[in-house]
mmCIF file of C-alpha atoms in Angstrom:
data_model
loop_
_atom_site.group_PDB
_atom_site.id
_atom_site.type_symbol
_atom_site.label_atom_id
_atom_site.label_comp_id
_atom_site.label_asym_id
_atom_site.label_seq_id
_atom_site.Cartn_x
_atom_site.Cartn_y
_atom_site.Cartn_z
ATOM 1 C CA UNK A 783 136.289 -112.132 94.740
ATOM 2 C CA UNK A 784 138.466 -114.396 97.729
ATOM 3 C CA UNK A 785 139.820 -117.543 96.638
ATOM 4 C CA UNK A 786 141.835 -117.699 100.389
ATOM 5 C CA UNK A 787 141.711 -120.974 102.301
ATOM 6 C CA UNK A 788 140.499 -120.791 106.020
ATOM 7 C CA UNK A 789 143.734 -120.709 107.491
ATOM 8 C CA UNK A 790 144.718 -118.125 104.985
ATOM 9 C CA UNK A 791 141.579 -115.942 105.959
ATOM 10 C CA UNK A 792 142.898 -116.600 109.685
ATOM 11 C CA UNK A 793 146.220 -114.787 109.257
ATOM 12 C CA UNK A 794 146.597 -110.763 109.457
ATOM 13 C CA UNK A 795 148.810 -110.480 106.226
ATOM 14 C CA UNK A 796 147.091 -112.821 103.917
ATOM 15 C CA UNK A 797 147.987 -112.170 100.282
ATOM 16 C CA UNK A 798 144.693 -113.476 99.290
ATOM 17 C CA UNK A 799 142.516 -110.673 98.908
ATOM 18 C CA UNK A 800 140.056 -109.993 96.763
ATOM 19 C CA UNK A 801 140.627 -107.082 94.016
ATOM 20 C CA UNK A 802 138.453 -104.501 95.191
ATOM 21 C CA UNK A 803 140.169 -105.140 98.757
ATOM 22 C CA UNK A 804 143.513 -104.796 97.207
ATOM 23 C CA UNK A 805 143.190 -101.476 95.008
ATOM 24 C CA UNK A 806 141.736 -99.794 98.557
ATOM 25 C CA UNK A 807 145.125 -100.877 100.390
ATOM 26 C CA UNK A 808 147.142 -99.799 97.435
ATOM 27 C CA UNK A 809 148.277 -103.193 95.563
ATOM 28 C CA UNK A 810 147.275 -105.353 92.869
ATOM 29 C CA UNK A 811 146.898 -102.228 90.895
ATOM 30 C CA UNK A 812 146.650 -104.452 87.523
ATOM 31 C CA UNK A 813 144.220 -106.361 88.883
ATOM 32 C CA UNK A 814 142.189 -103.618 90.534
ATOM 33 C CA UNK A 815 142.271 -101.756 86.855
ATOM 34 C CA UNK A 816 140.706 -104.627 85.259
ATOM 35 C CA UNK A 817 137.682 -104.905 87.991
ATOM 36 C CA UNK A 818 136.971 -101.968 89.008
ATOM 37 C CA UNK A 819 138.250 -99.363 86.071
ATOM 38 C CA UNK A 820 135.757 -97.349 83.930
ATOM 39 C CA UNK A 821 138.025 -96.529 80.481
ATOM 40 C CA UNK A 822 139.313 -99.360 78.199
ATOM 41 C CA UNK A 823 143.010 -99.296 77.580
ATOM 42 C CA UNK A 824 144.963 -97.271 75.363
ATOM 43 C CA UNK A 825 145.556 -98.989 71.976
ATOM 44 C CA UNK A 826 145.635 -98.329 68.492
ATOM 45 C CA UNK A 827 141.473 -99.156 68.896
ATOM 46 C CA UNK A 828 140.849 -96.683 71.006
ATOM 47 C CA UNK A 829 142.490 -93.791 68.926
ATOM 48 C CA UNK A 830 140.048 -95.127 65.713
ATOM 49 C CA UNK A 831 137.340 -95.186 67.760
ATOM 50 C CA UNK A 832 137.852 -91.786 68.823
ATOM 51 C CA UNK A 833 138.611 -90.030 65.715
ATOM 52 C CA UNK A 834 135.368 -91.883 64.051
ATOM 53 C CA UNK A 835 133.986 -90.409 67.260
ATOM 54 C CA UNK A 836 135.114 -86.765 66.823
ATOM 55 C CA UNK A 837 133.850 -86.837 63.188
ATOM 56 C CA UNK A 838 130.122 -88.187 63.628
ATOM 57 C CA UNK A 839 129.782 -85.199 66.813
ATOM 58 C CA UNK A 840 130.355 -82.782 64.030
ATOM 59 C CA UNK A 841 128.356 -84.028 61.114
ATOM 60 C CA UNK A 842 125.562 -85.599 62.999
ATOM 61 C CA UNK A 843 125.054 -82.250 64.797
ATOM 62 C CA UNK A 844 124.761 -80.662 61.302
ATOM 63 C CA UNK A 845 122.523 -83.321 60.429
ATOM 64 C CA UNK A 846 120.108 -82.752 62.722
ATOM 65 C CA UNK A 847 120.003 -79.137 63.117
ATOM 66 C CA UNK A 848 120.206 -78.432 58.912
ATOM 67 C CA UNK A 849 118.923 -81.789 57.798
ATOM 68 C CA UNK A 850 116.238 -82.727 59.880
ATOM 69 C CA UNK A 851 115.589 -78.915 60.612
ATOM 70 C CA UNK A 852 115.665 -79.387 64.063
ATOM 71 C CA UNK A 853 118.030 -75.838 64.568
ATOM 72 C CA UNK A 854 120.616 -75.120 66.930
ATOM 73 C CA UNK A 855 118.561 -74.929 69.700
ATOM 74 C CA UNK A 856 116.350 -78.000 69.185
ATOM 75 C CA UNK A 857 119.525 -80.114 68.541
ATOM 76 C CA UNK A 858 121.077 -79.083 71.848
ATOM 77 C CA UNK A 859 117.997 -79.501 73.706
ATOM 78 C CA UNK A 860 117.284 -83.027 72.491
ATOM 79 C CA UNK A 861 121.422 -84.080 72.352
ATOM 80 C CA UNK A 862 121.830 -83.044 75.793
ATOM 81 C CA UNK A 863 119.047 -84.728 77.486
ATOM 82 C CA UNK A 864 120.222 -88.154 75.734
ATOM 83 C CA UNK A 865 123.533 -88.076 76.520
ATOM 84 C CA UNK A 866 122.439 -87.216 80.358
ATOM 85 C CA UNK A 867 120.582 -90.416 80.079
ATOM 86 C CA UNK A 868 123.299 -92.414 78.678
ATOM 87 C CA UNK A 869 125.586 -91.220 80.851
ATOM 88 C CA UNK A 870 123.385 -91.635 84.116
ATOM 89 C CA UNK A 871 124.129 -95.335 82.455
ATOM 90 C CA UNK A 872 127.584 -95.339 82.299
ATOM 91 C CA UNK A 873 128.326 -93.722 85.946
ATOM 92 C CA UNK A 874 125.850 -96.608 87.563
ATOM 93 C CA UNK A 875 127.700 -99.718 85.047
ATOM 94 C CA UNK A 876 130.019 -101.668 87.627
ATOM 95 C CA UNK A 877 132.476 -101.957 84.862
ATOM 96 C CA UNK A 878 133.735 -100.774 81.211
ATOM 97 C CA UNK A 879 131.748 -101.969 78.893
ATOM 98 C CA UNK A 880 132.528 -100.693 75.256
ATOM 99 C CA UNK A 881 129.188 -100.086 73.813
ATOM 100 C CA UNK A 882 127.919 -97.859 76.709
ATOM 101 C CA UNK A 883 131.287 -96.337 76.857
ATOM 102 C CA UNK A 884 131.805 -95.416 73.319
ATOM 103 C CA UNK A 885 128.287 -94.518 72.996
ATOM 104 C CA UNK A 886 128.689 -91.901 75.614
ATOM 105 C CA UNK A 887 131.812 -90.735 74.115
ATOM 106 C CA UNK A 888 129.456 -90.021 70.831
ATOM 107 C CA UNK A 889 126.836 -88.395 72.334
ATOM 108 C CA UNK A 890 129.906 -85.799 74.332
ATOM 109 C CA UNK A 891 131.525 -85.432 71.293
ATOM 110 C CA UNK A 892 127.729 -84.445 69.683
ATOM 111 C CA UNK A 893 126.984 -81.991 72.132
ATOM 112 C CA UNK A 894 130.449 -80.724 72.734
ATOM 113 C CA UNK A 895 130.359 -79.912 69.022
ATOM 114 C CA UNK A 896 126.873 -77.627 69.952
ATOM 115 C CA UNK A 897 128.456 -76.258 73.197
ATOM 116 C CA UNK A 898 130.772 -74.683 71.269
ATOM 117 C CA UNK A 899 128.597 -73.623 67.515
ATOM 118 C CA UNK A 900 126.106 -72.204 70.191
ATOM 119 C CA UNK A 901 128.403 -69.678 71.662
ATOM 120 C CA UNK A 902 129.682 -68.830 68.691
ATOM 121 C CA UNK A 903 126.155 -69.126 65.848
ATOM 122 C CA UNK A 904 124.141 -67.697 68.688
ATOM 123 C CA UNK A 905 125.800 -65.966 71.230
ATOM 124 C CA UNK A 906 128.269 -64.425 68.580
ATOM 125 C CA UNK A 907 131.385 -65.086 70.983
ATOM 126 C CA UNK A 908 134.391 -64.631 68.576
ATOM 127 C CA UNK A 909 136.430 -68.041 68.123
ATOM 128 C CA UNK A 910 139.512 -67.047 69.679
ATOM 129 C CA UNK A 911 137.838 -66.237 72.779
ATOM 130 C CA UNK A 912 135.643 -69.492 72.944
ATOM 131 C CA UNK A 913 138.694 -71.609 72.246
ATOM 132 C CA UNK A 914 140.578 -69.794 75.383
ATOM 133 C CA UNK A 915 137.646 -69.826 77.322
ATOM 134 C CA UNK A 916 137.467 -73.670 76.736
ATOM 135 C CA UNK A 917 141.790 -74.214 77.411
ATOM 136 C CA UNK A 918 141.268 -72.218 80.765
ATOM 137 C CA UNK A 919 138.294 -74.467 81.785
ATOM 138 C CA UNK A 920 139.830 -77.336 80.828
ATOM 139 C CA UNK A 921 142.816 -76.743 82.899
ATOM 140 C CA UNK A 922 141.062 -75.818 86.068
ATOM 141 C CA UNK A 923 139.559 -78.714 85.394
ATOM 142 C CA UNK A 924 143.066 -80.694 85.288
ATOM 143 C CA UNK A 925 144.022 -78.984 88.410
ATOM 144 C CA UNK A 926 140.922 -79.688 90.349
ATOM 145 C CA UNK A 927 141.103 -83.161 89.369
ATOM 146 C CA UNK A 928 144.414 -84.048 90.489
ATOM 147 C CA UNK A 929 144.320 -81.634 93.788
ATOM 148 C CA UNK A 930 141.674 -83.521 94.631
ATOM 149 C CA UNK A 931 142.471 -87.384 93.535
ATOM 150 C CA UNK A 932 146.389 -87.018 92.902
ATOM 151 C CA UNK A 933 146.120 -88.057 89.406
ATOM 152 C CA UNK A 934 144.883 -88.083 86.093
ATOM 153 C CA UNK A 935 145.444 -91.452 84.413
ATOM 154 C CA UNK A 936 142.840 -92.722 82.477
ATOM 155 C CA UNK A 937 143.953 -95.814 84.188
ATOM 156 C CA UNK A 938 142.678 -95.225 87.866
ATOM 157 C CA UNK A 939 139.435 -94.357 86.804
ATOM 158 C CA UNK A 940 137.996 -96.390 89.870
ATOM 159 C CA UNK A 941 135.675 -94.030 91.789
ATOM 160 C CA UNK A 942 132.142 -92.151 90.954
ATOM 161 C CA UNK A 943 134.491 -88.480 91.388
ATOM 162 C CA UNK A 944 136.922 -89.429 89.146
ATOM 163 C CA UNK A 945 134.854 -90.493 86.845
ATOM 164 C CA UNK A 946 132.964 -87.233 86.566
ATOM 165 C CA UNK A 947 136.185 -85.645 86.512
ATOM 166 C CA UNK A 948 137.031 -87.694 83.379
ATOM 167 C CA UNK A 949 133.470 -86.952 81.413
ATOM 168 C CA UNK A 950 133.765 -83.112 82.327
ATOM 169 C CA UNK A 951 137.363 -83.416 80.890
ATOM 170 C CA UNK A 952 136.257 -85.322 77.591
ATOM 171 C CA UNK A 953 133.273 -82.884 77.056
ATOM 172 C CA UNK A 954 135.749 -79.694 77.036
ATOM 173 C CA UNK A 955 138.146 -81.141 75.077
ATOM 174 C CA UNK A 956 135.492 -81.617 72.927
ATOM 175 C CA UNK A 957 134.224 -78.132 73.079
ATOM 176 C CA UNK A 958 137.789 -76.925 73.081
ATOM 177 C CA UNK A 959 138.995 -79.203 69.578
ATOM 178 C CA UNK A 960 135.662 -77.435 67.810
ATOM 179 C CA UNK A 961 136.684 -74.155 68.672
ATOM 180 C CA UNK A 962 140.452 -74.835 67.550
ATOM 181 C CA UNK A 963 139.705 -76.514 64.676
ATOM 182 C CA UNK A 964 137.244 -73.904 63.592
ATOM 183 C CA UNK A 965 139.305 -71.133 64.162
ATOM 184 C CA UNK A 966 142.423 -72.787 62.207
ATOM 185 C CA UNK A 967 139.833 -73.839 59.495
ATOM 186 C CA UNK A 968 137.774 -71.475 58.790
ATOM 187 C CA UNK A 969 138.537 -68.012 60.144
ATOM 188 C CA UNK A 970 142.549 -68.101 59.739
ATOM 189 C CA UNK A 971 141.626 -70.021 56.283
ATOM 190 C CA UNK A 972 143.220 -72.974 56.319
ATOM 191 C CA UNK A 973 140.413 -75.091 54.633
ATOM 192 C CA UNK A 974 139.009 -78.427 55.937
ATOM 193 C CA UNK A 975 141.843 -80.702 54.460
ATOM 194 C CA UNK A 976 144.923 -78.861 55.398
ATOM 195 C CA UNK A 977 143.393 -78.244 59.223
ATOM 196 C CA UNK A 978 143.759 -82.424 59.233
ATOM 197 C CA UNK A 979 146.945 -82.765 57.883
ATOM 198 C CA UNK A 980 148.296 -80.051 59.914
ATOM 199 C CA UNK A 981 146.851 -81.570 63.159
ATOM 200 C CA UNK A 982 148.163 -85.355 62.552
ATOM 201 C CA UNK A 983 151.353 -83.855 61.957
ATOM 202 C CA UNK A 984 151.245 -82.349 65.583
ATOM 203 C CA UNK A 985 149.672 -85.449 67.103
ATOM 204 C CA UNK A 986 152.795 -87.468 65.359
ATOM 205 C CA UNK A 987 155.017 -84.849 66.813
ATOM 206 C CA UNK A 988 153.599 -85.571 69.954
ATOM 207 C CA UNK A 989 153.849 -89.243 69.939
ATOM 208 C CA UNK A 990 157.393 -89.360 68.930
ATOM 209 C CA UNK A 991 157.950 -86.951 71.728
ATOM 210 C CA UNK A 992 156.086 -89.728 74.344
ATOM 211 C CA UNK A 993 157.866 -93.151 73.008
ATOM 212 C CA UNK A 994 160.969 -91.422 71.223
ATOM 213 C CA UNK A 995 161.806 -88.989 74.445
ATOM 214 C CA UNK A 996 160.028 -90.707 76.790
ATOM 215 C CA UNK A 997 157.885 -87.772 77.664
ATOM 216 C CA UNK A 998 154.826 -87.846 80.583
ATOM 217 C CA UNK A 999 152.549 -90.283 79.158
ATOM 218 C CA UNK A 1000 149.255 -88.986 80.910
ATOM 219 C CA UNK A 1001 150.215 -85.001 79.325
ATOM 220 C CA UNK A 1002 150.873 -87.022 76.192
ATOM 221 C CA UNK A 1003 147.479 -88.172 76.328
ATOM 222 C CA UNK A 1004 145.629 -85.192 77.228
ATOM 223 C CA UNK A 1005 147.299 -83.300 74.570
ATOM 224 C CA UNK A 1006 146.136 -85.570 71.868
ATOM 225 C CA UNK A 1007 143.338 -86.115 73.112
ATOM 226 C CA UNK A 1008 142.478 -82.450 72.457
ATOM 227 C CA UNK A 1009 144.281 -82.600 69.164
ATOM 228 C CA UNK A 1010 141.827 -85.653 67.773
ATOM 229 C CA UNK A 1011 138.965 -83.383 68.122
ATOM 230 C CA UNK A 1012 140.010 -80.793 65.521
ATOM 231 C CA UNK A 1013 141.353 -84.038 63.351
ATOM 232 C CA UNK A 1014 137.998 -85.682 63.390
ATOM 233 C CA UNK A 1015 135.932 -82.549 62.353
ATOM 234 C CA UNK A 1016 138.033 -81.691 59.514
ATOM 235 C CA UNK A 1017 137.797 -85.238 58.308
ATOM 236 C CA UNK A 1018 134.148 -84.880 58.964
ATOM 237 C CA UNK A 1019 133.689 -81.471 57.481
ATOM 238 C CA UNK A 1020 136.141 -82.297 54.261
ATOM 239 C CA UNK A 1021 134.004 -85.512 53.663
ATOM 240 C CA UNK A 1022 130.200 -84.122 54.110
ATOM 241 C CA UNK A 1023 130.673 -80.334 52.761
ATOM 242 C CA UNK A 1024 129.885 -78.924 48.940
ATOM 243 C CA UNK A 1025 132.966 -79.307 46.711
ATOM 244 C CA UNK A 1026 132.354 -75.384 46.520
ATOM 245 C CA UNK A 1027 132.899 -75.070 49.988
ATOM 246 C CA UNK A 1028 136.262 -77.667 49.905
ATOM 247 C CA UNK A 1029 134.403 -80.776 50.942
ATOM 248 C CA UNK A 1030 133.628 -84.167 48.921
ATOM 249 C CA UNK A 1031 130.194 -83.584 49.077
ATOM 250 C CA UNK A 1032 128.720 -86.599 50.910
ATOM 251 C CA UNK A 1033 126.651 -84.737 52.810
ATOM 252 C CA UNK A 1034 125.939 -84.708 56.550
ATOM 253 C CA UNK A 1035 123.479 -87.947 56.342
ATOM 254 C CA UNK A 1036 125.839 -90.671 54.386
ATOM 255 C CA UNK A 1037 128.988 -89.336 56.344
ATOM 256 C CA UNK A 1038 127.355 -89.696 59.733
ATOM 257 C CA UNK A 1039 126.366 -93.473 58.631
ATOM 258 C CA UNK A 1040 129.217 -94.498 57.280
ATOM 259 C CA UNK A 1041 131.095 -93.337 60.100
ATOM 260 C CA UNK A 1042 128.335 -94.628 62.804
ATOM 261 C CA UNK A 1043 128.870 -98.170 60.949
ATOM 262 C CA UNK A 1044 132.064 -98.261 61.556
ATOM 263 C CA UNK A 1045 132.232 -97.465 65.015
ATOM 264 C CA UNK A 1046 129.700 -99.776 65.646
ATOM 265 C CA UNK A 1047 131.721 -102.494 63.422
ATOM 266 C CA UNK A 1048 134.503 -101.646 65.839
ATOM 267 C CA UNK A 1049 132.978 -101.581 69.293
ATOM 268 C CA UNK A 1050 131.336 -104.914 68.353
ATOM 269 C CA UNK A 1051 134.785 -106.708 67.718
ATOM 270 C CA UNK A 1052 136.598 -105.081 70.642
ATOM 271 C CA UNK A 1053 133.060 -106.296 72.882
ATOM 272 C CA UNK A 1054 133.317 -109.711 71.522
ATOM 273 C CA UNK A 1055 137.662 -109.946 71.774
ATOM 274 C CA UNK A 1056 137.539 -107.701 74.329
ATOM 275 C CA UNK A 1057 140.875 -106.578 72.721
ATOM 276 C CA UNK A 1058 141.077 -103.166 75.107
ATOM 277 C CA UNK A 1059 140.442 -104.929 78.150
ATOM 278 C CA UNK A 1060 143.521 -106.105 80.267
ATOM 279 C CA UNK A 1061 144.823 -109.403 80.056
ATOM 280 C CA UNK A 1062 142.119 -111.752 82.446
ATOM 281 C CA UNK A 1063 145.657 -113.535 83.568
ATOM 282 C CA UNK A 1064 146.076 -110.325 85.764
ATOM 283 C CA UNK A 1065 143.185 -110.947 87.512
ATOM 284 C CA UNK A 1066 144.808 -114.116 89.079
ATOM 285 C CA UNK A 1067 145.886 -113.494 92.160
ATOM 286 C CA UNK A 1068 149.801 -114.161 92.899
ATOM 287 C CA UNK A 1069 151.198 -116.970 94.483
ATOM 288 C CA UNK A 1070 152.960 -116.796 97.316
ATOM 289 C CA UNK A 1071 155.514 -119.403 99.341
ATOM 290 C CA UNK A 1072 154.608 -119.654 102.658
#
């Protein structure tokens, strides 16, 4: 994308270059995030979206293995080989585009949510083990990731290996916030409710630490990012279980649509504002005084 002159193309240290051309040399990082980047941006949207996210990976999963009858096996089966579809998808798009991102991030949180009630409903792995199996992988992970690519912004997600760095991440969070939450849920006791409030109390305490200390904002990110995960299937759990069992009884089916319809509410907006997109003004490229 050149908008140089002739004589412009004619001289070594043109400023006009095109985007893609500048975020391989290094500059026009702005403008290289909105081309070429894979994640929208980090706003109040994106935390909704994600939460609504978390919750429908743990009540659609328990929709279609109790509901529908499919069982735990049958569920991961079928959840797995969609989301390697949709993904497939997403790692050949040229760009972010919302519905095939967020629709991804659905189907990980779905089958993160199995990973994680198949090692522990079938393979009997205790919780506690499961959920430090899942922080150990996660941080390898981490440390793989930035060994390799020097970073882990969600904002330089601008090459097929960092991308599937950043999916392998998501999906053990995911595994890693179902383990959490249902060890601090239901084997330590807490109940479905008090597991949420306790866990948006630590995400606050973690926000205030980024914008009130000025804490690292990509740890900041990680961390809650983890920390949504446990939120969401609380909320999900608390909405869809039997009042005996602590929940509102909506059941699995009504909370997994009403949840579905909002993300879907949500991703259509943000496609049509494009709201988590940056500004296209960045995309101009600068002026310069010869």
């Amino acid at each position: 994308m050149s908008t140089s002159t002739p004589s412009s193309r004619s001289s070594a240290t043109s400023p006009h270059v095109s985007a893609p051309a500048a975020a391989v040399r290094g500059d026009g990082l702005s403008r290289a995030r909105t081309v070429l980047n894979k994640v929208p941006e980090v706003t109040a949207w994106f935390w909704v979206i994600k939460v609504l996210a978390t919750t429908v990976g743990e009540t659609f999963a328990d929709y279609l293995d109790g509901t529908l009858g499919l069982g735990l096996g049958g569920t991961s089966v079928l959840m797995t080989a969609v989301l390697v579809v949709v993904l497939v998808a997403q790692l050949r798009a040229d760009r972010y585009r919302a519905p095939l991102y967020w629709l991804t991030v659905v189907l990980v949180s779905v089958v993160g949510t199995l990973l994680t009630d198949c090692l522990t409903d079938a393979a009997g792995v205790p919780l506690v083990v499961s959920t430090t199996v899942f922080a150990v992988a996660l941080a390898a992970t981490f440390a793989i990731w930035f060994a390799k690519e020097r970073t882990l912004s969600i904002h330089a997600v601008t090459s097929l290996p960092r991308e599937l760095f950043y999916w392998l991440a998501v999906l053990l969070t995911f595994a890693l916030g179902t383990a959490a939450g249902d060890l601090l849920s239901e084997q330590v006791g807490l109940g479905y409710w008090p597991t949420a409030l306790l866990v948006a109390v630590v995400i606050a305490a973690v926000a205030a630490t980024r914008y009130g200390l000025g804490a690292n904002a990509v740890a900041c990110f990680w961390v809650a990012y983890v920390l949504t995960r446990p939120l969401g299937a609380s909320l999900g759990d608390g909405f869809s279980q039997a009042h005996t069992d602590g929940g509102l009884g909506l059941g699995t089916t009504w909370t997994s649509v009403v949840f579905l319809g909002v993300i879907l509410a949500c991703v259509t907006y943000l496609t049509v504002t494009k709201r988590d997109q940056t500004p296209a003004e960045s995309l101009s490229e600068p002026k310069v005084r010869h």
